[in-house]
């Protein structure tokens, strides 16, 4: 019989993407007989409590990044850097308490850089081995790369959810442009839609599907803009927010706004709706790759999030 471990999974709670891409890994660990503890907070915690059976859950608060309108976004992010650093220290202290409480042997952190403990084997799931910066920030590119490497040095293994071949990779420079060493292992794209049986929704049959994630001022603005655009349109518009924020005031006869849709129904709609509008976050890229959806996609990056802007341009060039 294979050795059994107690594995702590801790995804970042900035949108649902980090939580959703952990689902296949968590399910496999449970199937293999390992004890699983999940530590996160907010929407990610709520989502995983609904999706995962036979796991224990712990609240692990992190720092919620605050955004601003462009061109103030870079300054706002820079001003939050000290709080982010303190958050890493808090995460590490809380992680070690959870490790002691549950006798954790292995940690799998998804982009939570403070979730590691010397008593465990520490792995991090990340596709961000390199962060492409806009031209006006290229002068600090070496500094940013050095910081990324310094943070990753805290982990025993680096699990990259992408294809190993650079030419076929989904994230391009993000997962292949940085310093590679023996700790880096490409585990292939990870998506909650792996092995999901699609199910047609009895409530919705939209012409246009919008899937967003996280509480964000830009998302709120986009929802208002789309509702205004489709209000006097015959097309049926369905917006899945992925947040508890109430946008019902924007609803109309042909516009439906919901916070959550079961995974099997969302899979069907993402695969079969004629037009889909999504952010170019990497987890969404992996989801659509898994569903083999390549056409009829409108990618809208969050302005000022350089990774999403890079991925959006890359996807448009490959289309």
PDB file of C-alpha atoms in Angstrom:
ATOM      1  CA  UNK A   1       0.000   0.000   0.000  1.00  0.00           C
ATOM      2  CA  UNK A   2       1.315   3.457  -0.955  1.00  0.00           C
ATOM      3  CA  UNK A   3       2.309   5.789   1.849  1.00  0.00           C
ATOM      4  CA  UNK A   4      -0.477   8.108   2.966  1.00  0.00           C
ATOM      5  CA  UNK A   5       0.138  11.814   3.566  1.00  0.00           C
ATOM      6  CA  UNK A   6      -1.725  14.742   5.049  1.00  0.00           C
ATOM      7  CA  UNK A   7      -1.725  17.423   2.372  1.00  0.00           C
ATOM      8  CA  UNK A   8      -2.582  21.060   2.909  1.00  0.00           C
ATOM      9  CA  UNK A   9      -3.915  22.873  -0.174  1.00  0.00           C
ATOM     10  CA  UNK A  10      -4.082  26.659  -0.031  1.00  0.00           C
ATOM     11  CA  UNK A  11      -5.206  28.625  -3.110  1.00  0.00           C
ATOM     12  CA  UNK A  12      -5.049  32.392  -3.402  1.00  0.00           C
ATOM     13  CA  UNK A  13      -8.404  34.144  -3.089  1.00  0.00           C
ATOM     14  CA  UNK A  14      -8.010  36.761  -5.826  1.00  0.00           C
ATOM     15  CA  UNK A  15     -10.917  35.642  -7.978  1.00  0.00           C
ATOM     16  CA  UNK A  16     -11.898  31.981  -8.204  1.00  0.00           C
ATOM     17  CA  UNK A  17      -9.282  30.871 -10.728  1.00  0.00           C
ATOM     18  CA  UNK A  18      -6.704  29.633  -8.237  1.00  0.00           C
ATOM     19  CA  UNK A  19      -9.335  27.628  -6.357  1.00  0.00           C
ATOM     20  CA  UNK A  20     -10.912  26.102  -9.471  1.00  0.00           C
ATOM     21  CA  UNK A  21      -7.634  24.877 -10.916  1.00  0.00           C
ATOM     22  CA  UNK A  22      -6.814  23.106  -7.639  1.00  0.00           C
ATOM     23  CA  UNK A  23      -9.958  20.956  -7.864  1.00  0.00           C
ATOM     24  CA  UNK A  24      -8.527  18.125 -10.038  1.00  0.00           C
ATOM     25  CA  UNK A  25      -5.379  17.912  -7.881  1.00  0.00           C
ATOM     26  CA  UNK A  26      -7.372  17.848  -4.638  1.00  0.00           C
ATOM     27  CA  UNK A  27      -9.761  15.209  -5.958  1.00  0.00           C
ATOM     28  CA  UNK A  28      -6.858  13.018  -7.074  1.00  0.00           C
ATOM     29  CA  UNK A  29      -5.202  13.293  -3.651  1.00  0.00           C
ATOM     30  CA  UNK A  30      -8.450  12.223  -1.963  1.00  0.00           C
ATOM     31  CA  UNK A  31      -8.909   9.356  -4.437  1.00  0.00           C
ATOM     32  CA  UNK A  32      -5.343   8.205  -3.703  1.00  0.00           C
ATOM     33  CA  UNK A  33      -6.231   7.955  -0.022  1.00  0.00           C
ATOM     34  CA  UNK A  34      -4.455  11.014   1.340  1.00  0.00           C
ATOM     35  CA  UNK A  35      -5.951  13.203   4.049  1.00  0.00           C
ATOM     36  CA  UNK A  36      -6.670  16.656   2.641  1.00  0.00           C
ATOM     37  CA  UNK A  37      -6.892  19.966   4.473  1.00  0.00           C
ATOM     38  CA  UNK A  38      -7.935  23.076   2.540  1.00  0.00           C
ATOM     39  CA  UNK A  39      -7.003  26.496   3.909  1.00  0.00           C
ATOM     40  CA  UNK A  40      -8.154  29.679   2.208  1.00  0.00           C
ATOM     41  CA  UNK A  41     -10.767  32.389   2.647  1.00  0.00           C
ATOM     42  CA  UNK A  42     -13.639  34.280   1.090  1.00  0.00           C
ATOM     43  CA  UNK A  43     -15.166  33.183  -2.201  1.00  0.00           C
ATOM     44  CA  UNK A  44     -12.437  30.567  -2.748  1.00  0.00           C
ATOM     45  CA  UNK A  45     -13.290  28.886   0.554  1.00  0.00           C
ATOM     46  CA  UNK A  46     -17.029  28.949  -0.177  1.00  0.00           C
ATOM     47  CA  UNK A  47     -16.495  27.527  -3.649  1.00  0.00           C
ATOM     48  CA  UNK A  48     -14.271  24.650  -2.483  1.00  0.00           C
ATOM     49  CA  UNK A  49     -16.613  23.770   0.375  1.00  0.00           C
ATOM     50  CA  UNK A  50     -19.328  23.267  -2.255  1.00  0.00           C
ATOM     51  CA  UNK A  51     -17.106  21.373  -4.696  1.00  0.00           C
ATOM     52  CA  UNK A  52     -14.940  19.116  -2.518  1.00  0.00           C
ATOM     53  CA  UNK A  53     -16.102  16.236  -0.357  1.00  0.00           C
ATOM     54  CA  UNK A  54     -14.080  14.396   2.311  1.00  0.00           C
ATOM     55  CA  UNK A  55     -11.747  17.272   3.150  1.00  0.00           C
ATOM     56  CA  UNK A  56     -11.239  19.424   6.219  1.00  0.00           C
ATOM     57  CA  UNK A  57     -11.379  23.199   5.911  1.00  0.00           C
ATOM     58  CA  UNK A  58      -9.558  25.990   7.682  1.00  0.00           C
ATOM     59  CA  UNK A  59      -9.917  29.760   7.393  1.00  0.00           C
ATOM     60  CA  UNK A  60      -6.639  31.314   6.250  1.00  0.00           C
ATOM     61  CA  UNK A  61      -7.052  35.005   5.655  1.00  0.00           C
ATOM     62  CA  UNK A  62      -4.860  36.820   3.200  1.00  0.00           C
ATOM     63  CA  UNK A  63      -4.457  40.343   1.935  1.00  0.00           C
ATOM     64  CA  UNK A  64      -7.080  41.502  -0.552  1.00  0.00           C
ATOM     65  CA  UNK A  65      -5.471  43.595  -3.264  1.00  0.00           C
ATOM     66  CA  UNK A  66      -7.234  46.895  -3.895  1.00  0.00           C
ATOM     67  CA  UNK A  67      -7.339  48.256  -7.419  1.00  0.00           C
ATOM     68  CA  UNK A  68      -7.894  51.693  -8.905  1.00  0.00           C
ATOM     69  CA  UNK A  69      -8.682  53.150 -12.260  1.00  0.00           C
ATOM     70  CA  UNK A  70      -5.918  53.574 -14.794  1.00  0.00           C
ATOM     71  CA  UNK A  71      -3.454  55.373 -14.721  1.00  0.00           C
ATOM     72  CA  UNK A  72      -3.392  55.262 -10.901  1.00  0.00           C
ATOM     73  CA  UNK A  73      -3.306  51.446 -10.685  1.00  0.00           C
ATOM     74  CA  UNK A  74       0.520  50.956 -10.602  1.00  0.00           C
ATOM     75  CA  UNK A  75       0.864  53.571  -7.832  1.00  0.00           C
ATOM     76  CA  UNK A  76      -1.953  52.024  -5.778  1.00  0.00           C
ATOM     77  CA  UNK A  77      -0.366  48.572  -6.076  1.00  0.00           C
ATOM     78  CA  UNK A  78       3.084  49.928  -5.132  1.00  0.00           C
ATOM     79  CA  UNK A  79       1.654  51.600  -2.014  1.00  0.00           C
ATOM     80  CA  UNK A  80       0.228  48.264  -0.894  1.00  0.00           C
ATOM     81  CA  UNK A  81       3.596  46.475  -1.111  1.00  0.00           C
ATOM     82  CA  UNK A  82       4.402  46.817   2.645  1.00  0.00           C
ATOM     83  CA  UNK A  83       1.019  45.339   3.571  1.00  0.00           C
ATOM     84  CA  UNK A  84       1.565  42.492   1.122  1.00  0.00           C
ATOM     85  CA  UNK A  85       4.902  41.750   2.790  1.00  0.00           C
ATOM     86  CA  UNK A  86       3.279  41.696   6.239  1.00  0.00           C
ATOM     87  CA  UNK A  87       0.592  39.413   4.827  1.00  0.00           C
ATOM     88  CA  UNK A  88       3.262  36.889   3.819  1.00  0.00           C
ATOM     89  CA  UNK A  89       4.551  36.820   7.390  1.00  0.00           C
ATOM     90  CA  UNK A  90       1.001  36.359   8.735  1.00  0.00           C
ATOM     91  CA  UNK A  91       0.341  33.559   6.244  1.00  0.00           C
ATOM     92  CA  UNK A  92       3.458  31.700   7.300  1.00  0.00           C
ATOM     93  CA  UNK A  93       2.622  31.936  11.020  1.00  0.00           C
ATOM     94  CA  UNK A  94      -0.946  30.737  10.456  1.00  0.00           C
ATOM     95  CA  UNK A  95       0.223  27.985   8.113  1.00  0.00           C
ATOM     96  CA  UNK A  96       2.571  26.552  10.718  1.00  0.00           C
ATOM     97  CA  UNK A  97      -0.295  26.497  13.246  1.00  0.00           C
ATOM     98  CA  UNK A  98      -2.461  24.547  10.803  1.00  0.00           C
ATOM     99  CA  UNK A  99       0.441  22.191  10.086  1.00  0.00           C
ATOM    100  CA  UNK A 100       0.796  21.436  13.801  1.00  0.00           C
ATOM    101  CA  UNK A 101      -2.968  21.060  14.328  1.00  0.00           C
ATOM    102  CA  UNK A 102      -3.464  18.557  11.476  1.00  0.00           C
ATOM    103  CA  UNK A 103       0.004  16.926  11.396  1.00  0.00           C
ATOM    104  CA  UNK A 104       0.450  18.101   7.798  1.00  0.00           C
ATOM    105  CA  UNK A 105       3.289  16.459   5.865  1.00  0.00           C
ATOM    106  CA  UNK A 106       2.956  18.209   2.493  1.00  0.00           C
ATOM    107  CA  UNK A 107       1.877  21.717   1.516  1.00  0.00           C
ATOM    108  CA  UNK A 108       0.590  22.700  -1.919  1.00  0.00           C
ATOM    109  CA  UNK A 109       0.211  26.458  -2.168  1.00  0.00           C
ATOM    110  CA  UNK A 110      -1.391  28.036  -5.216  1.00  0.00           C
ATOM    111  CA  UNK A 111       0.265  31.435  -5.583  1.00  0.00           C
ATOM    112  CA  UNK A 112       0.194  32.067  -1.838  1.00  0.00           C
ATOM    113  CA  UNK A 113       3.849  32.827  -1.261  1.00  0.00           C
ATOM    114  CA  UNK A 114       3.615  32.846   2.528  1.00  0.00           C
ATOM    115  CA  UNK A 115       2.089  29.373   2.771  1.00  0.00           C
ATOM    116  CA  UNK A 116       5.052  27.153   3.599  1.00  0.00           C
ATOM    117  CA  UNK A 117       6.542  25.562   6.703  1.00  0.00           C
ATOM    118  CA  UNK A 118       9.970  24.055   7.402  1.00  0.00           C
ATOM    119  CA  UNK A 119       8.392  20.892   8.853  1.00  0.00           C
ATOM    120  CA  UNK A 120       6.780  19.984   5.491  1.00  0.00           C
ATOM    121  CA  UNK A 121       7.586  19.345   1.885  1.00  0.00           C
ATOM    122  CA  UNK A 122       6.516  22.630   0.293  1.00  0.00           C
ATOM    123  CA  UNK A 123       5.190  22.893  -3.256  1.00  0.00           C
ATOM    124  CA  UNK A 124       3.822  25.917  -5.044  1.00  0.00           C
ATOM    125  CA  UNK A 125       1.517  25.925  -8.048  1.00  0.00           C
ATOM    126  CA  UNK A 126       2.355  28.864 -10.273  1.00  0.00           C
ATOM    127  CA  UNK A 127       2.731  29.708 -13.931  1.00  0.00           C
ATOM    128  CA  UNK A 128       4.450  32.982 -13.049  1.00  0.00           C
ATOM    129  CA  UNK A 129       8.117  32.167 -13.408  1.00  0.00           C
ATOM    130  CA  UNK A 130       8.504  35.396 -15.358  1.00  0.00           C
ATOM    131  CA  UNK A 131       6.342  38.511 -15.406  1.00  0.00           C
ATOM    132  CA  UNK A 132       6.421  40.452 -18.689  1.00  0.00           C
ATOM    133  CA  UNK A 133       6.275  44.150 -17.903  1.00  0.00           C
ATOM    134  CA  UNK A 134       5.103  46.979 -20.173  1.00  0.00           C
ATOM    135  CA  UNK A 135       7.795  48.831 -22.106  1.00  0.00           C
ATOM    136  CA  UNK A 136       7.862  51.752 -19.716  1.00  0.00           C
ATOM    137  CA  UNK A 137       8.778  49.393 -16.854  1.00  0.00           C
ATOM    138  CA  UNK A 138      11.345  47.237 -18.665  1.00  0.00           C
ATOM    139  CA  UNK A 139      14.152  48.923 -16.728  1.00  0.00           C
ATOM    140  CA  UNK A 140      13.026  47.118 -13.547  1.00  0.00           C
ATOM    141  CA  UNK A 141      12.472  43.739 -15.252  1.00  0.00           C
ATOM    142  CA  UNK A 142      15.673  42.204 -13.738  1.00  0.00           C
ATOM    143  CA  UNK A 143      14.600  43.344 -10.257  1.00  0.00           C
ATOM    144  CA  UNK A 144      11.141  41.821 -10.636  1.00  0.00           C
ATOM    145  CA  UNK A 145      12.627  38.534 -11.885  1.00  0.00           C
ATOM    146  CA  UNK A 146      15.034  38.449  -8.942  1.00  0.00           C
ATOM    147  CA  UNK A 147      12.164  38.975  -6.478  1.00  0.00           C
ATOM    148  CA  UNK A 148      10.185  36.145  -8.084  1.00  0.00           C
ATOM    149  CA  UNK A 149      13.151  33.796  -7.777  1.00  0.00           C
ATOM    150  CA  UNK A 150      13.756  34.843  -4.171  1.00  0.00           C
ATOM    151  CA  UNK A 151      10.148  34.021  -3.271  1.00  0.00           C
ATOM    152  CA  UNK A 152      10.172  30.709  -5.127  1.00  0.00           C
ATOM    153  CA  UNK A 153      13.350  29.646  -3.318  1.00  0.00           C
ATOM    154  CA  UNK A 154      11.188  29.037  -0.235  1.00  0.00           C
ATOM    155  CA  UNK A 155       9.592  26.022  -1.940  1.00  0.00           C
ATOM    156  CA  UNK A 156      10.935  22.513  -2.515  1.00  0.00           C
ATOM    157  CA  UNK A 157       9.073  22.038  -5.794  1.00  0.00           C
ATOM    158  CA  UNK A 158       7.456  24.342  -8.338  1.00  0.00           C
ATOM    159  CA  UNK A 159       4.423  22.888 -10.111  1.00  0.00           C
ATOM    160  CA  UNK A 160       3.703  24.709 -13.368  1.00  0.00           C
ATOM    161  CA  UNK A 161       0.186  24.164 -14.768  1.00  0.00           C
ATOM    162  CA  UNK A 162       1.213  24.348 -18.401  1.00  0.00           C
ATOM    163  CA  UNK A 163       2.627  22.264 -21.219  1.00  0.00           C
ATOM    164  CA  UNK A 164       6.354  21.603 -21.084  1.00  0.00           C
ATOM    165  CA  UNK A 165       6.951  22.429 -24.746  1.00  0.00           C
ATOM    166  CA  UNK A 166       7.460  26.163 -25.160  1.00  0.00           C
ATOM    167  CA  UNK A 167       5.896  26.234 -28.630  1.00  0.00           C
ATOM    168  CA  UNK A 168       2.679  24.602 -27.393  1.00  0.00           C
ATOM    169  CA  UNK A 169       2.472  26.328 -24.022  1.00  0.00           C
ATOM    170  CA  UNK A 170      -0.624  28.294 -23.042  1.00  0.00           C
ATOM    171  CA  UNK A 171       1.153  30.968 -21.035  1.00  0.00           C
ATOM    172  CA  UNK A 172       4.238  31.585 -23.195  1.00  0.00           C
ATOM    173  CA  UNK A 173       6.916  33.646 -21.450  1.00  0.00           C
ATOM    174  CA  UNK A 174       5.086  33.471 -18.134  1.00  0.00           C
ATOM    175  CA  UNK A 175       5.964  29.828 -17.570  1.00  0.00           C
ATOM    176  CA  UNK A 176       8.964  29.474 -19.889  1.00  0.00           C
ATOM    177  CA  UNK A 177      10.738  32.818 -19.695  1.00  0.00           C
ATOM    178  CA  UNK A 178      12.156  32.571 -16.199  1.00  0.00           C
ATOM    179  CA  UNK A 179      15.000  30.684 -14.594  1.00  0.00           C
ATOM    180  CA  UNK A 180      14.333  26.948 -14.707  1.00  0.00           C
ATOM    181  CA  UNK A 181      15.893  24.463 -12.302  1.00  0.00           C
ATOM    182  CA  UNK A 182      15.337  20.901 -11.126  1.00  0.00           C
ATOM    183  CA  UNK A 183      12.454  21.973  -8.860  1.00  0.00           C
ATOM    184  CA  UNK A 184      10.292  23.010 -11.832  1.00  0.00           C
ATOM    185  CA  UNK A 185       7.801  20.397 -12.993  1.00  0.00           C
ATOM    186  CA  UNK A 186       5.257  21.005 -15.746  1.00  0.00           C
ATOM    187  CA  UNK A 187       2.036  19.268 -14.690  1.00  0.00           C
ATOM    188  CA  UNK A 188      -0.099  20.262 -17.679  1.00  0.00           C
ATOM    189  CA  UNK A 189      -3.103  22.623 -17.704  1.00  0.00           C
ATOM    190  CA  UNK A 190      -5.340  22.209 -14.665  1.00  0.00           C
ATOM    191  CA  UNK A 191      -9.083  22.860 -14.848  1.00  0.00           C
ATOM    192  CA  UNK A 192     -12.214  22.093 -12.848  1.00  0.00           C
ATOM    193  CA  UNK A 193     -13.761  20.919 -16.136  1.00  0.00           C
ATOM    194  CA  UNK A 194     -11.550  17.833 -16.403  1.00  0.00           C
ATOM    195  CA  UNK A 195     -13.785  14.728 -16.554  1.00  0.00           C
ATOM    196  CA  UNK A 196     -16.925  16.841 -16.018  1.00  0.00           C
ATOM    197  CA  UNK A 197     -20.118  15.582 -17.649  1.00  0.00           C
ATOM    198  CA  UNK A 198     -21.745  18.558 -19.345  1.00  0.00           C
ATOM    199  CA  UNK A 199     -25.376  19.269 -18.514  1.00  0.00           C
ATOM    200  CA  UNK A 200     -27.651  21.671 -20.377  1.00  0.00           C
ATOM    201  CA  UNK A 201     -29.231  24.253 -18.095  1.00  0.00           C
ATOM    202  CA  UNK A 202     -33.013  24.206 -17.926  1.00  0.00           C
ATOM    203  CA  UNK A 203     -33.046  27.883 -16.956  1.00  0.00           C
ATOM    204  CA  UNK A 204     -30.625  29.517 -19.387  1.00  0.00           C
ATOM    205  CA  UNK A 205     -29.989  29.348 -23.117  1.00  0.00           C
ATOM    206  CA  UNK A 206     -28.047  32.544 -23.820  1.00  0.00           C
ATOM    207  CA  UNK A 207     -26.805  33.952 -27.100  1.00  0.00           C
ATOM    208  CA  UNK A 208     -23.958  35.639 -25.223  1.00  0.00           C
ATOM    209  CA  UNK A 209     -22.319  34.306 -22.061  1.00  0.00           C
ATOM    210  CA  UNK A 210     -20.171  36.523 -19.836  1.00  0.00           C
ATOM    211  CA  UNK A 211     -18.048  34.889 -17.120  1.00  0.00           C
ATOM    212  CA  UNK A 212     -16.258  37.130 -14.636  1.00  0.00           C
ATOM    213  CA  UNK A 213     -14.599  36.479 -11.307  1.00  0.00           C
ATOM    214  CA  UNK A 214     -13.850  38.546  -8.271  1.00  0.00           C
ATOM    215  CA  UNK A 215     -15.055  41.855  -6.883  1.00  0.00           C
ATOM    216  CA  UNK A 216     -13.445  44.453  -9.076  1.00  0.00           C
ATOM    217  CA  UNK A 217     -14.349  47.992 -10.123  1.00  0.00           C
ATOM    218  CA  UNK A 218     -13.536  47.148 -13.751  1.00  0.00           C
ATOM    219  CA  UNK A 219     -15.915  44.165 -13.657  1.00  0.00           C
ATOM    220  CA  UNK A 220     -18.680  46.384 -12.304  1.00  0.00           C
ATOM    221  CA  UNK A 221     -18.072  48.875 -15.089  1.00  0.00           C
ATOM    222  CA  UNK A 222     -18.045  46.121 -17.728  1.00  0.00           C
ATOM    223  CA  UNK A 223     -21.326  44.657 -16.450  1.00  0.00           C
ATOM    224  CA  UNK A 224     -23.013  48.059 -16.625  1.00  0.00           C
ATOM    225  CA  UNK A 225     -21.667  48.645 -20.120  1.00  0.00           C
ATOM    226  CA  UNK A 226     -22.843  45.245 -21.404  1.00  0.00           C
ATOM    227  CA  UNK A 227     -26.278  45.654 -19.828  1.00  0.00           C
ATOM    228  CA  UNK A 228     -26.666  49.040 -21.495  1.00  0.00           C
ATOM    229  CA  UNK A 229     -25.546  47.567 -24.825  1.00  0.00           C
ATOM    230  CA  UNK A 230     -27.946  44.592 -24.711  1.00  0.00           C
ATOM    231  CA  UNK A 231     -30.917  46.197 -22.936  1.00  0.00           C
ATOM    232  CA  UNK A 232     -32.831  46.854 -26.162  1.00  0.00           C
ATOM    233  CA  UNK A 233     -31.414  43.819 -27.945  1.00  0.00           C
ATOM    234  CA  UNK A 234     -33.200  40.603 -28.839  1.00  0.00           C
ATOM    235  CA  UNK A 235     -30.188  38.508 -27.840  1.00  0.00           C
ATOM    236  CA  UNK A 236     -30.238  36.747 -24.483  1.00  0.00           C
ATOM    237  CA  UNK A 237     -27.340  37.783 -22.250  1.00  0.00           C
ATOM    238  CA  UNK A 238     -26.225  35.720 -19.240  1.00  0.00           C
ATOM    239  CA  UNK A 239     -23.606  37.120 -16.857  1.00  0.00           C
ATOM    240  CA  UNK A 240     -22.000  34.807 -14.281  1.00  0.00           C
ATOM    241  CA  UNK A 241     -20.251  37.036 -11.749  1.00  0.00           C
ATOM    242  CA  UNK A 242     -18.442  34.639  -9.433  1.00  0.00           C
ATOM    243  CA  UNK A 243     -19.002  37.034  -6.549  1.00  0.00           C
ATOM    244  CA  UNK A 244     -21.683  37.753  -3.978  1.00  0.00           C
ATOM    245  CA  UNK A 245     -22.027  41.332  -5.222  1.00  0.00           C
ATOM    246  CA  UNK A 246     -25.628  42.155  -6.168  1.00  0.00           C
ATOM    247  CA  UNK A 247     -25.864  43.398  -9.753  1.00  0.00           C
ATOM    248  CA  UNK A 248     -29.582  42.637 -10.102  1.00  0.00           C
ATOM    249  CA  UNK A 249     -30.408  46.325 -10.673  1.00  0.00           C
ATOM    250  CA  UNK A 250     -28.895  45.913 -14.141  1.00  0.00           C
ATOM    251  CA  UNK A 251     -31.150  42.988 -15.075  1.00  0.00           C
ATOM    252  CA  UNK A 252     -33.723  43.251 -17.876  1.00  0.00           C
ATOM    253  CA  UNK A 253     -36.101  41.031 -19.838  1.00  0.00           C
ATOM    254  CA  UNK A 254     -33.263  39.516 -21.858  1.00  0.00           C
ATOM    255  CA  UNK A 255     -30.457  40.009 -19.316  1.00  0.00           C
ATOM    256  CA  UNK A 256     -29.824  37.561 -16.480  1.00  0.00           C
ATOM    257  CA  UNK A 257     -27.134  38.125 -13.841  1.00  0.00           C
ATOM    258  CA  UNK A 258     -26.215  35.305 -11.462  1.00  0.00           C
ATOM    259  CA  UNK A 259     -23.368  34.686  -9.037  1.00  0.00           C
ATOM    260  CA  UNK A 260     -22.944  30.948  -9.475  1.00  0.00           C
ATOM    261  CA  UNK A 261     -23.702  28.159 -11.910  1.00  0.00           C
ATOM    262  CA  UNK A 262     -23.017  24.437 -11.269  1.00  0.00           C
ATOM    263  CA  UNK A 263     -19.790  23.283 -12.893  1.00  0.00           C
ATOM    264  CA  UNK A 264     -21.475  20.846 -15.298  1.00  0.00           C
ATOM    265  CA  UNK A 265     -23.920  23.514 -16.527  1.00  0.00           C
ATOM    266  CA  UNK A 266     -21.210  26.146 -16.871  1.00  0.00           C
ATOM    267  CA  UNK A 267     -19.109  23.681 -18.871  1.00  0.00           C
ATOM    268  CA  UNK A 268     -21.982  23.152 -21.312  1.00  0.00           C
ATOM    269  CA  UNK A 269     -22.569  26.881 -21.775  1.00  0.00           C
ATOM    270  CA  UNK A 270     -18.878  27.700 -22.191  1.00  0.00           C
ATOM    271  CA  UNK A 271     -18.606  25.037 -24.853  1.00  0.00           C
ATOM    272  CA  UNK A 272     -21.825  25.684 -26.768  1.00  0.00           C
ATOM    273  CA  UNK A 273     -22.805  29.359 -26.398  1.00  0.00           C
ATOM    274  CA  UNK A 274     -22.163  31.167 -29.667  1.00  0.00           C
ATOM    275  CA  UNK A 275     -20.321  34.116 -28.123  1.00  0.00           C
ATOM    276  CA  UNK A 276     -18.517  34.174 -24.786  1.00  0.00           C
ATOM    277  CA  UNK A 277     -16.922  37.176 -23.105  1.00  0.00           C
ATOM    278  CA  UNK A 278     -14.256  36.470 -20.494  1.00  0.00           C
ATOM    279  CA  UNK A 279     -11.242  37.984 -18.780  1.00  0.00           C
ATOM    280  CA  UNK A 280      -7.902  36.703 -20.012  1.00  0.00           C
ATOM    281  CA  UNK A 281      -6.889  35.273 -16.646  1.00  0.00           C
ATOM    282  CA  UNK A 282      -4.772  32.154 -16.927  1.00  0.00           C
ATOM    283  CA  UNK A 283      -7.252  29.858 -15.181  1.00  0.00           C
ATOM    284  CA  UNK A 284      -9.878  30.852 -17.753  1.00  0.00           C
ATOM    285  CA  UNK A 285      -7.377  30.134 -20.533  1.00  0.00           C
ATOM    286  CA  UNK A 286      -6.873  26.622 -19.116  1.00  0.00           C
ATOM    287  CA  UNK A 287     -10.627  26.083 -18.720  1.00  0.00           C
ATOM    288  CA  UNK A 288     -11.344  26.882 -22.364  1.00  0.00           C
ATOM    289  CA  UNK A 289      -8.367  24.808 -23.494  1.00  0.00           C
ATOM    290  CA  UNK A 290      -9.769  21.854 -21.528  1.00  0.00           C
ATOM    291  CA  UNK A 291     -13.203  22.355 -23.108  1.00  0.00           C
ATOM    292  CA  UNK A 292     -11.536  22.647 -26.550  1.00  0.00           C
ATOM    293  CA  UNK A 293     -13.232  25.994 -27.104  1.00  0.00           C
ATOM    294  CA  UNK A 294     -11.227  28.146 -29.513  1.00  0.00           C
ATOM    295  CA  UNK A 295     -13.722  30.253 -31.497  1.00  0.00           C
ATOM    296  CA  UNK A 296     -16.264  32.925 -30.598  1.00  0.00           C
ATOM    297  CA  UNK A 297     -14.250  34.147 -27.609  1.00  0.00           C
ATOM    298  CA  UNK A 298     -13.905  37.827 -26.733  1.00  0.00           C
ATOM    299  CA  UNK A 299     -10.956  38.276 -24.366  1.00  0.00           C
ATOM    300  CA  UNK A 300     -11.101  41.422 -22.212  1.00  0.00           C
ATOM    301  CA  UNK A 301      -8.075  41.827 -19.932  1.00  0.00           C
ATOM    302  CA  UNK A 302      -8.225  43.786 -16.719  1.00  0.00           C
ATOM    303  CA  UNK A 303      -6.508  47.014 -17.623  1.00  0.00           C
ATOM    304  CA  UNK A 304      -3.266  47.429 -15.722  1.00  0.00           C
ATOM    305  CA  UNK A 305      -2.907  43.696 -15.018  1.00  0.00           C
ATOM    306  CA  UNK A 306       0.069  43.082 -17.245  1.00  0.00           C
ATOM    307  CA  UNK A 307      -0.255  39.307 -17.231  1.00  0.00           C
ATOM    308  CA  UNK A 308      -3.808  39.438 -18.561  1.00  0.00           C
ATOM    309  CA  UNK A 309      -2.832  42.018 -21.170  1.00  0.00           C
ATOM    310  CA  UNK A 310       0.048  39.813 -22.312  1.00  0.00           C
ATOM    311  CA  UNK A 311      -2.148  36.701 -22.477  1.00  0.00           C
ATOM    312  CA  UNK A 312      -4.884  38.574 -24.345  1.00  0.00           C
ATOM    313  CA  UNK A 313      -2.457  39.723 -27.052  1.00  0.00           C
ATOM    314  CA  UNK A 314      -0.946  36.240 -27.285  1.00  0.00           C
ATOM    315  CA  UNK A 315      -4.355  34.598 -27.646  1.00  0.00           C
ATOM    316  CA  UNK A 316      -5.467  37.055 -30.329  1.00  0.00           C
ATOM    317  CA  UNK A 317      -2.293  36.351 -32.333  1.00  0.00           C
ATOM    318  CA  UNK A 318      -2.815  32.587 -32.088  1.00  0.00           C
ATOM    319  CA  UNK A 319      -6.534  32.731 -33.016  1.00  0.00           C
TER     320      UNK A 319
END
